[in-house]
Amino acid sequence: MRKDIYHLSWIIMGLVFWALMNPLPGFAQEPTPPDDEVNEIAKQLYCPVCENTPLDACGTVACEQWRGVIREKLSQGWTEQEIKDYFVEQYGDRVLAEPPKRGFNWLAYIVPPAAFLIGAYVLYRGFVTWKARDRDLPPDSEKDLEDRPDIDPEYISRVNEELRKR
């Protein structure tokens, strides 16, 4: 009897080995795009429901559904631009993280650099003026005050005395 169990265990191990070496055929599934690819497009879109929230960071149910739409469109072979155009068609330009370069939107591209340049120029002129004023001021020494005839010498001596006390 012991010999039969010994043979039976070898047969079972052989069947298990054979099953592991001959895998069952798999069923083909549509390729699911990875989350990184979905989030790369979702970063460029804003949630149409929540204000100023990128689609990849929004946790609402609606945003999860829209990320699902992006995943579905990617699995169907849509390009990034086609997906963005789809969302713009559905919800308008406000869903884009970067406004299109047309019409009134050009101000978003022109105003910040212009404001930076104007601010740099104002700072430069302010520093130049500040330096010029420092050069024009008379030195603050006691001798310079004593040499001035328009100031009363008694007043100068009282000021100097007060300064020495402090």
Short mmCIF file of N, CA and C in Angstrom, two decimals:
data_model
loop_
_atom_site.label_atom_id
_atom_site.label_comp_id
_atom_site.label_asym_id
_atom_site.label_seq_id
_atom_site.Cartn_x
_atom_site.Cartn_y
_atom_site.Cartn_z
N MET A 1 0.81 -1.18 0.00
CA MET A 1 0.00 0.00 0.00
C MET A 1 0.86 1.26 0.00
N ARG A 2 1.93 1.16 0.74
CA ARG A 2 2.82 2.30 0.78
C ARG A 2 3.43 2.55 -0.58
N LYS A 3 3.68 1.54 -1.31
CA LYS A 3 4.25 1.66 -2.64
C LYS A 3 3.25 2.33 -3.57
N ASP A 4 1.98 2.05 -3.43
CA ASP A 4 0.94 2.67 -4.27
C ASP A 4 0.85 4.18 -4.01
N ILE A 5 0.95 4.58 -2.76
CA ILE A 5 0.91 6.01 -2.42
C ILE A 5 2.14 6.70 -2.99
N TYR A 6 3.27 6.01 -2.93
CA TYR A 6 4.50 6.57 -3.47
C TYR A 6 4.35 6.80 -4.97
N HIS A 7 3.82 5.83 -5.73
CA HIS A 7 3.61 5.98 -7.17
C HIS A 7 2.56 7.05 -7.49
N LEU A 8 1.52 7.09 -6.68
CA LEU A 8 0.45 8.07 -6.88
C LEU A 8 0.97 9.49 -6.68
N SER A 9 1.85 9.68 -5.70
CA SER A 9 2.40 11.03 -5.47
C SER A 9 3.28 11.45 -6.65
N TRP A 10 4.00 10.51 -7.26
CA TRP A 10 4.82 10.84 -8.44
C TRP A 10 3.93 11.19 -9.62
N ILE A 11 2.85 10.51 -9.75
CA ILE A 11 1.92 10.79 -10.85
C ILE A 11 1.30 12.18 -10.67
N ILE A 12 0.89 12.50 -9.44
CA ILE A 12 0.29 13.82 -9.16
C ILE A 12 1.31 14.92 -9.42
N MET A 13 2.55 14.74 -8.95
CA MET A 13 3.59 15.74 -9.19
C MET A 13 3.86 15.90 -10.69
N GLY A 14 3.84 14.81 -11.42
CA GLY A 14 4.04 14.88 -12.87
C GLY A 14 2.91 15.65 -13.55
N LEU A 15 1.66 15.41 -13.12
CA LEU A 15 0.53 16.13 -13.71
C LEU A 15 0.60 17.63 -13.39
N VAL A 16 0.97 17.96 -12.16
CA VAL A 16 1.11 19.37 -11.77
C VAL A 16 2.21 20.02 -12.60
N PHE A 17 3.35 19.35 -12.76
CA PHE A 17 4.44 19.89 -13.56
C PHE A 17 4.00 20.09 -15.00
N TRP A 18 3.30 19.10 -15.56
CA TRP A 18 2.80 19.20 -16.93
C TRP A 18 1.82 20.38 -17.07
N ALA A 19 0.93 20.58 -16.09
CA ALA A 19 -0.05 21.67 -16.13
C ALA A 19 0.65 23.03 -16.07
N LEU A 20 1.70 23.11 -15.26
CA LEU A 20 2.42 24.38 -15.16
C LEU A 20 3.21 24.69 -16.43
N MET A 21 3.69 23.67 -17.10
CA MET A 21 4.48 23.88 -18.31
C MET A 21 3.62 24.12 -19.54
N ASN A 22 2.35 23.80 -19.49
CA ASN A 22 1.44 24.00 -20.63
C ASN A 22 0.31 24.95 -20.20
N PRO A 23 0.57 26.23 -20.28
CA PRO A 23 -0.48 27.16 -19.82
C PRO A 23 -1.69 27.13 -20.74
N LEU A 24 -2.82 27.53 -20.15
CA LEU A 24 -4.05 27.60 -20.92
C LEU A 24 -4.01 28.80 -21.84
N PRO A 25 -4.69 28.71 -22.97
CA PRO A 25 -4.68 29.87 -23.86
C PRO A 25 -5.41 31.05 -23.20
N GLY A 26 -4.83 32.27 -23.36
CA GLY A 26 -5.44 33.47 -22.79
C GLY A 26 -6.42 34.09 -23.77
N PHE A 27 -7.30 34.88 -23.25
CA PHE A 27 -8.27 35.57 -24.09
C PHE A 27 -7.76 36.98 -24.34
N ALA A 28 -7.85 37.43 -25.56
CA ALA A 28 -7.35 38.75 -25.93
C ALA A 28 -8.23 39.84 -25.32
N GLN A 29 -7.59 40.85 -24.79
CA GLN A 29 -8.29 42.00 -24.23
C GLN A 29 -7.78 43.25 -24.93
N GLU A 30 -8.63 44.25 -24.95
CA GLU A 30 -8.18 45.51 -25.51
C GLU A 30 -7.10 46.08 -24.61
N PRO A 31 -6.07 46.65 -25.21
CA PRO A 31 -5.01 47.23 -24.36
C PRO A 31 -5.55 48.43 -23.59
N THR A 32 -5.33 48.42 -22.31
CA THR A 32 -5.77 49.54 -21.46
C THR A 32 -4.60 50.49 -21.31
N PRO A 33 -4.81 51.76 -21.64
CA PRO A 33 -3.70 52.70 -21.49
C PRO A 33 -3.32 52.87 -20.02
N PRO A 34 -2.04 53.05 -19.74
CA PRO A 34 -1.61 53.20 -18.35
C PRO A 34 -2.09 54.53 -17.76
N ASP A 35 -2.13 54.58 -16.43
CA ASP A 35 -2.58 55.79 -15.74
C ASP A 35 -1.71 57.00 -16.07
N ASP A 36 -0.41 56.77 -16.27
CA ASP A 36 0.48 57.88 -16.60
C ASP A 36 0.08 58.56 -17.90
N GLU A 37 -0.30 57.76 -18.87
CA GLU A 37 -0.72 58.31 -20.17
C GLU A 37 -2.04 59.08 -20.04
N VAL A 38 -2.95 58.55 -19.24
CA VAL A 38 -4.23 59.22 -19.00
C VAL A 38 -3.99 60.53 -18.26
N ASN A 39 -3.15 60.50 -17.22
CA ASN A 39 -2.88 61.70 -16.42
C ASN A 39 -2.10 62.75 -17.20
N GLU A 40 -1.31 62.33 -18.17
CA GLU A 40 -0.57 63.29 -19.00
C GLU A 40 -1.55 64.18 -19.78
N ILE A 41 -2.63 63.60 -20.24
CA ILE A 41 -3.65 64.38 -20.95
C ILE A 41 -4.54 65.11 -19.94
N ALA A 42 -4.87 64.45 -18.83
CA ALA A 42 -5.74 65.06 -17.83
C ALA A 42 -5.09 66.30 -17.20
N LYS A 43 -3.74 66.34 -17.15
CA LYS A 43 -3.04 67.51 -16.62
C LYS A 43 -3.31 68.75 -17.45
N GLN A 44 -3.56 68.55 -18.73
CA GLN A 44 -3.74 69.66 -19.65
C GLN A 44 -5.19 70.14 -19.72
N LEU A 45 -6.05 69.50 -18.93
CA LEU A 45 -7.47 69.86 -18.92
C LEU A 45 -7.89 70.24 -17.52
N TYR A 46 -8.85 71.15 -17.42
CA TYR A 46 -9.41 71.54 -16.13
C TYR A 46 -10.81 70.98 -15.99
N CYS A 47 -11.16 70.68 -14.76
CA CYS A 47 -12.48 70.14 -14.46
C CYS A 47 -13.55 71.16 -14.84
N PRO A 48 -14.52 70.79 -15.67
CA PRO A 48 -15.58 71.73 -16.04
C PRO A 48 -16.53 72.04 -14.88
N VAL A 49 -16.53 71.23 -13.83
CA VAL A 49 -17.43 71.46 -12.69
C VAL A 49 -16.72 72.27 -11.60
N CYS A 50 -15.54 71.83 -11.20
CA CYS A 50 -14.77 72.52 -10.15
C CYS A 50 -13.94 73.62 -10.81
N GLU A 51 -13.87 74.78 -10.18
CA GLU A 51 -13.09 75.87 -10.77
C GLU A 51 -11.62 75.73 -10.42
N ASN A 52 -10.77 75.97 -11.39
CA ASN A 52 -9.31 76.01 -11.22
C ASN A 52 -8.74 74.71 -10.64
N THR A 53 -9.30 73.59 -11.01
CA THR A 53 -8.79 72.30 -10.55
C THR A 53 -8.44 71.44 -11.77
N PRO A 54 -7.17 71.04 -11.90
CA PRO A 54 -6.80 70.18 -13.02
C PRO A 54 -7.53 68.85 -12.94
N LEU A 55 -7.83 68.32 -14.08
CA LEU A 55 -8.60 67.07 -14.16
C LEU A 55 -7.86 65.91 -13.51
N ASP A 56 -6.53 65.91 -13.56
CA ASP A 56 -5.79 64.80 -12.98
C ASP A 56 -5.76 64.84 -11.45
N ALA A 57 -6.03 66.02 -10.85
CA ALA A 57 -5.98 66.15 -9.39
C ALA A 57 -7.36 66.20 -8.75
N CYS A 58 -8.40 66.32 -9.54
CA CYS A 58 -9.76 66.46 -9.00
C CYS A 58 -10.29 65.08 -8.59
N GLY A 59 -10.93 65.03 -7.44
CA GLY A 59 -11.42 63.75 -6.92
C GLY A 59 -12.91 63.55 -7.06
N THR A 60 -13.61 64.44 -7.79
CA THR A 60 -15.06 64.28 -7.91
C THR A 60 -15.39 63.10 -8.82
N VAL A 61 -16.62 62.63 -8.70
CA VAL A 61 -17.09 61.51 -9.53
C VAL A 61 -17.07 61.91 -11.00
N ALA A 62 -17.44 63.16 -11.27
CA ALA A 62 -17.46 63.63 -12.65
C ALA A 62 -16.06 63.56 -13.26
N CYS A 63 -15.05 63.96 -12.51
CA CYS A 63 -13.69 63.93 -13.03
C CYS A 63 -13.20 62.50 -13.24
N GLU A 64 -13.60 61.61 -12.35
CA GLU A 64 -13.25 60.20 -12.55
C GLU A 64 -13.88 59.68 -13.84
N GLN A 65 -15.11 60.10 -14.11
CA GLN A 65 -15.77 59.69 -15.35
C GLN A 65 -15.04 60.27 -16.56
N TRP A 66 -14.62 61.54 -16.46
CA TRP A 66 -13.92 62.16 -17.59
C TRP A 66 -12.56 61.51 -17.81
N ARG A 67 -11.87 61.10 -16.74
CA ARG A 67 -10.62 60.36 -16.92
C ARG A 67 -10.91 59.01 -17.58
N GLY A 68 -12.07 58.42 -17.24
CA GLY A 68 -12.48 57.19 -17.90
C GLY A 68 -12.73 57.41 -19.38
N VAL A 69 -13.31 58.56 -19.73
CA VAL A 69 -13.52 58.89 -21.15
C VAL A 69 -12.18 59.02 -21.85
N ILE A 70 -11.22 59.66 -21.19
CA ILE A 70 -9.87 59.79 -21.79
C ILE A 70 -9.27 58.41 -22.01
N ARG A 71 -9.39 57.54 -21.01
CA ARG A 71 -8.85 56.17 -21.13
C ARG A 71 -9.53 55.43 -22.29
N GLU A 72 -10.84 55.58 -22.38
CA GLU A 72 -11.59 54.92 -23.46
C GLU A 72 -11.15 55.43 -24.83
N LYS A 73 -11.02 56.76 -24.95
CA LYS A 73 -10.62 57.35 -26.23
C LYS A 73 -9.20 56.92 -26.61
N LEU A 74 -8.30 56.85 -25.62
CA LEU A 74 -6.95 56.39 -25.90
C LEU A 74 -6.93 54.93 -26.37
N SER A 75 -7.76 54.10 -25.74
CA SER A 75 -7.81 52.68 -26.15
C SER A 75 -8.41 52.53 -27.54
N GLN A 76 -9.21 53.51 -27.97
CA GLN A 76 -9.78 53.49 -29.32
C GLN A 76 -8.81 54.05 -30.35
N GLY A 77 -7.66 54.57 -29.88
CA GLY A 77 -6.65 55.05 -30.80
C GLY A 77 -6.68 56.56 -31.05
N TRP A 78 -7.43 57.31 -30.25
CA TRP A 78 -7.50 58.76 -30.42
C TRP A 78 -6.16 59.37 -30.01
N THR A 79 -5.80 60.46 -30.66
CA THR A 79 -4.58 61.17 -30.29
C THR A 79 -4.89 62.15 -29.15
N GLU A 80 -3.83 62.69 -28.56
CA GLU A 80 -3.98 63.66 -27.47
C GLU A 80 -4.76 64.89 -27.94
N GLN A 81 -4.44 65.38 -29.12
CA GLN A 81 -5.11 66.57 -29.64
C GLN A 81 -6.59 66.29 -29.93
N GLU A 82 -6.89 65.11 -30.44
CA GLU A 82 -8.30 64.76 -30.70
C GLU A 82 -9.11 64.71 -29.40
N ILE A 83 -8.49 64.21 -28.34
CA ILE A 83 -9.18 64.14 -27.05
C ILE A 83 -9.41 65.54 -26.51
N LYS A 84 -8.39 66.40 -26.58
CA LYS A 84 -8.55 67.78 -26.11
C LYS A 84 -9.61 68.50 -26.94
N ASP A 85 -9.63 68.28 -28.24
CA ASP A 85 -10.66 68.89 -29.10
C ASP A 85 -12.05 68.40 -28.72
N TYR A 86 -12.16 67.13 -28.36
CA TYR A 86 -13.44 66.56 -27.94
C TYR A 86 -13.96 67.28 -26.70
N PHE A 87 -13.08 67.47 -25.70
CA PHE A 87 -13.50 68.15 -24.47
C PHE A 87 -13.83 69.62 -24.73
N VAL A 88 -13.08 70.28 -25.60
CA VAL A 88 -13.37 71.68 -25.94
C VAL A 88 -14.72 71.77 -26.63
N GLU A 89 -14.99 70.81 -27.49
CA GLU A 89 -16.29 70.79 -28.19
C GLU A 89 -17.44 70.60 -27.20
N GLN A 90 -17.21 69.78 -26.18
CA GLN A 90 -18.26 69.50 -25.20
C GLN A 90 -18.44 70.64 -24.19
N TYR A 91 -17.31 71.24 -23.70
CA TYR A 91 -17.38 72.16 -22.57
C TYR A 91 -16.80 73.55 -22.85
N GLY A 92 -16.23 73.77 -24.00
CA GLY A 92 -15.68 75.08 -24.33
C GLY A 92 -14.20 75.20 -23.98
N ASP A 93 -13.61 76.35 -24.32
CA ASP A 93 -12.18 76.59 -24.12
C ASP A 93 -11.78 76.61 -22.65
N ARG A 94 -12.72 76.79 -21.76
CA ARG A 94 -12.38 76.92 -20.34
C ARG A 94 -11.83 75.63 -19.75
N VAL A 95 -11.97 74.49 -20.43
CA VAL A 95 -11.44 73.23 -19.90
C VAL A 95 -9.95 73.08 -20.19
N LEU A 96 -9.40 73.92 -21.06
CA LEU A 96 -7.98 73.81 -21.40
C LEU A 96 -7.13 74.50 -20.33
N ALA A 97 -6.05 73.86 -19.94
CA ALA A 97 -5.13 74.46 -18.98
C ALA A 97 -4.38 75.62 -19.62
N GLU A 98 -4.11 75.52 -20.89
CA GLU A 98 -3.43 76.58 -21.64
C GLU A 98 -4.41 77.11 -22.67
N PRO A 99 -4.78 78.38 -22.56
CA PRO A 99 -5.77 78.90 -23.50
C PRO A 99 -5.23 78.91 -24.92
N PRO A 100 -6.11 78.72 -25.92
CA PRO A 100 -5.64 78.71 -27.31
C PRO A 100 -5.12 80.10 -27.69
N LYS A 101 -4.12 80.13 -28.57
CA LYS A 101 -3.49 81.39 -28.96
C LYS A 101 -4.27 82.05 -30.09
N ARG A 102 -5.43 82.56 -29.72
CA ARG A 102 -6.24 83.27 -30.71
C ARG A 102 -7.12 84.29 -30.00
N GLY A 103 -7.46 85.35 -30.71
CA GLY A 103 -8.39 86.35 -30.20
C GLY A 103 -7.90 87.01 -28.93
N PHE A 104 -8.81 87.19 -28.00
CA PHE A 104 -8.54 87.88 -26.74
C PHE A 104 -7.54 87.11 -25.87
N ASN A 105 -7.39 85.81 -26.10
CA ASN A 105 -6.49 84.98 -25.30
C ASN A 105 -5.02 85.37 -25.47
N TRP A 106 -4.69 86.11 -26.53
CA TRP A 106 -3.30 86.54 -26.73
C TRP A 106 -2.81 87.36 -25.56
N LEU A 107 -3.71 88.04 -24.86
CA LEU A 107 -3.30 88.84 -23.72
C LEU A 107 -2.63 87.99 -22.64
N ALA A 108 -3.07 86.75 -22.49
CA ALA A 108 -2.48 85.86 -21.49
C ALA A 108 -1.03 85.55 -21.82
N TYR A 109 -0.63 85.68 -23.07
CA TYR A 109 0.74 85.40 -23.47
C TYR A 109 1.58 86.67 -23.54
N ILE A 110 0.95 87.83 -23.71
CA ILE A 110 1.68 89.08 -23.88
C ILE A 110 1.83 89.85 -22.57
N VAL A 111 0.79 89.90 -21.76
CA VAL A 111 0.79 90.75 -20.56
C VAL A 111 1.85 90.32 -19.53
N PRO A 112 1.99 89.05 -19.15
CA PRO A 112 2.99 88.71 -18.12
C PRO A 112 4.43 89.08 -18.50
N PRO A 113 4.91 88.76 -19.71
CA PRO A 113 6.28 89.19 -20.03
C PRO A 113 6.42 90.72 -20.08
N ALA A 114 5.40 91.40 -20.62
CA ALA A 114 5.46 92.86 -20.67
C ALA A 114 5.48 93.45 -19.27
N ALA A 115 4.68 92.92 -18.36
CA ALA A 115 4.67 93.41 -16.98
C ALA A 115 6.02 93.16 -16.32
N PHE A 116 6.64 92.05 -16.59
CA PHE A 116 7.96 91.74 -16.04
C PHE A 116 8.99 92.74 -16.54
N LEU A 117 8.98 93.02 -17.84
CA LEU A 117 9.94 93.97 -18.41
C LEU A 117 9.73 95.38 -17.87
N ILE A 118 8.49 95.80 -17.76
CA ILE A 118 8.19 97.13 -17.22
C ILE A 118 8.64 97.21 -15.76
N GLY A 119 8.36 96.18 -14.98
CA GLY A 119 8.79 96.15 -13.58
C GLY A 119 10.31 96.20 -13.45
N ALA A 120 11.02 95.47 -14.31
CA ALA A 120 12.49 95.49 -14.27
C ALA A 120 12.99 96.89 -14.61
N TYR A 121 12.39 97.56 -15.58
CA TYR A 121 12.80 98.91 -15.95
C TYR A 121 12.55 99.89 -14.79
N VAL A 122 11.38 99.78 -14.14
CA VAL A 122 11.07 100.67 -13.01
C VAL A 122 12.07 100.47 -11.88
N LEU A 123 12.41 99.22 -11.57
CA LEU A 123 13.41 98.95 -10.54
C LEU A 123 14.77 99.54 -10.91
N TYR A 124 15.17 99.36 -12.16
CA TYR A 124 16.44 99.90 -12.63
C TYR A 124 16.48 101.41 -12.46
N ARG A 125 15.42 102.10 -12.91
CA ARG A 125 15.37 103.56 -12.79
C ARG A 125 15.36 103.98 -11.33
N GLY A 126 14.68 103.23 -10.48
CA GLY A 126 14.65 103.55 -9.06
C GLY A 126 16.03 103.45 -8.44
N PHE A 127 16.78 102.41 -8.78
CA PHE A 127 18.13 102.26 -8.23
C PHE A 127 19.06 103.35 -8.74
N VAL A 128 18.94 103.70 -10.01
CA VAL A 128 19.78 104.77 -10.57
C VAL A 128 19.49 106.09 -9.86
N THR A 129 18.22 106.40 -9.67
CA THR A 129 17.83 107.63 -8.99
C THR A 129 18.31 107.62 -7.54
N TRP A 130 18.20 106.51 -6.87
CA TRP A 130 18.63 106.37 -5.48
C TRP A 130 20.12 106.63 -5.35
N LYS A 131 20.91 106.05 -6.26
CA LYS A 131 22.36 106.24 -6.25
C LYS A 131 22.70 107.71 -6.51
N ALA A 132 22.00 108.37 -7.43
CA ALA A 132 22.27 109.77 -7.75
C ALA A 132 21.98 110.66 -6.55
N ARG A 133 20.93 110.37 -5.81
CA ARG A 133 20.60 111.16 -4.62
C ARG A 133 21.67 111.01 -3.55
N ASP A 134 22.20 109.79 -3.40
CA ASP A 134 23.26 109.58 -2.40
C ASP A 134 24.50 110.39 -2.73
N ARG A 135 24.83 110.53 -4.01
CA ARG A 135 26.00 111.31 -4.41
C ARG A 135 25.78 112.80 -4.19
N ASP A 136 24.54 113.29 -4.30
CA ASP A 136 24.24 114.71 -4.17
C ASP A 136 24.14 115.17 -2.73
N LEU A 137 24.00 114.29 -1.77
CA LEU A 137 23.84 114.69 -0.37
C LEU A 137 25.18 115.14 0.21
N PRO A 138 25.18 116.20 1.05
CA PRO A 138 26.43 116.63 1.68
C PRO A 138 26.84 115.65 2.77
N PRO A 139 28.12 115.55 3.04
CA PRO A 139 28.58 114.66 4.11
C PRO A 139 28.09 115.15 5.47
N ASP A 140 27.96 114.25 6.42
CA ASP A 140 27.40 114.57 7.74
C ASP A 140 28.49 114.76 8.81
N SER A 141 29.47 115.54 8.56
CA SER A 141 30.49 115.73 9.59
C SER A 141 30.28 117.06 10.29
N GLU A 142 30.83 117.19 11.51
CA GLU A 142 30.68 118.41 12.30
C GLU A 142 31.40 119.58 11.64
N LYS A 143 32.53 119.33 11.02
CA LYS A 143 33.29 120.40 10.39
C LYS A 143 32.50 121.00 9.24
N ASP A 144 31.84 120.14 8.47
CA ASP A 144 31.05 120.66 7.35
C ASP A 144 29.94 121.56 7.84
N LEU A 145 29.34 121.22 8.98
CA LEU A 145 28.27 122.06 9.51
C LEU A 145 28.83 123.38 10.05
N GLU A 146 30.01 123.33 10.65
CA GLU A 146 30.60 124.54 11.22
C GLU A 146 31.05 125.50 10.13
N ASP A 147 31.40 124.99 8.95
CA ASP A 147 31.87 125.83 7.85
C ASP A 147 30.74 126.53 7.12
N ARG A 148 29.53 126.19 7.41
CA ARG A 148 28.40 126.81 6.69
C ARG A 148 28.01 128.12 7.38
N PRO A 149 28.02 129.23 6.65
CA PRO A 149 27.72 130.51 7.26
C PRO A 149 26.22 130.73 7.47
N ASP A 150 25.36 129.99 6.78
CA ASP A 150 23.92 130.20 6.90
C ASP A 150 23.31 129.58 8.15
N ILE A 151 24.10 128.79 8.90
CA ILE A 151 23.59 128.16 10.12
C ILE A 151 24.24 128.85 11.33
N ASP A 152 23.45 129.15 12.33
CA ASP A 152 23.91 129.82 13.54
C ASP A 152 24.90 128.93 14.29
N PRO A 153 26.10 129.44 14.59
CA PRO A 153 27.10 128.61 15.28
C PRO A 153 26.66 128.16 16.68
N GLU A 154 25.86 128.97 17.34
CA GLU A 154 25.36 128.58 18.66
C GLU A 154 24.45 127.35 18.54
N TYR A 155 23.63 127.32 17.49
CA TYR A 155 22.73 126.18 17.24
C TYR A 155 23.55 124.92 16.98
N ILE A 156 24.59 125.05 16.21
CA ILE A 156 25.45 123.91 15.89
C ILE A 156 26.09 123.37 17.16
N SER A 157 26.55 124.25 18.01
CA SER A 157 27.19 123.78 19.24
C SER A 157 26.19 123.08 20.16
N ARG A 158 24.95 123.56 20.23
CA ARG A 158 23.92 122.88 21.05
C ARG A 158 23.60 121.49 20.49
N VAL A 159 23.51 121.41 19.17
CA VAL A 159 23.23 120.10 18.53
C VAL A 159 24.37 119.14 18.80
N ASN A 160 25.59 119.61 18.64
CA ASN A 160 26.74 118.74 18.90
C ASN A 160 26.78 118.30 20.35
N GLU A 161 26.46 119.21 21.29
CA GLU A 161 26.43 118.87 22.70
C GLU A 161 25.39 117.80 23.00
N GLU A 162 24.20 117.93 22.42
CA GLU A 162 23.14 116.93 22.58
C GLU A 162 23.56 115.57 22.01
N LEU A 163 24.23 115.60 20.89
CA LEU A 163 24.67 114.34 20.28
C LEU A 163 25.72 113.65 21.14
N ARG A 164 26.58 114.44 21.76
CA ARG A 164 27.62 113.85 22.62
C ARG A 164 27.00 113.22 23.86
N LYS A 165 25.94 113.83 24.38
CA LYS A 165 25.28 113.29 25.57
C LYS A 165 24.63 111.93 25.28
N ARG A 166 24.17 111.76 24.11
CA ARG A 166 23.49 110.49 23.76
C ARG A 166 24.50 109.48 23.38
#
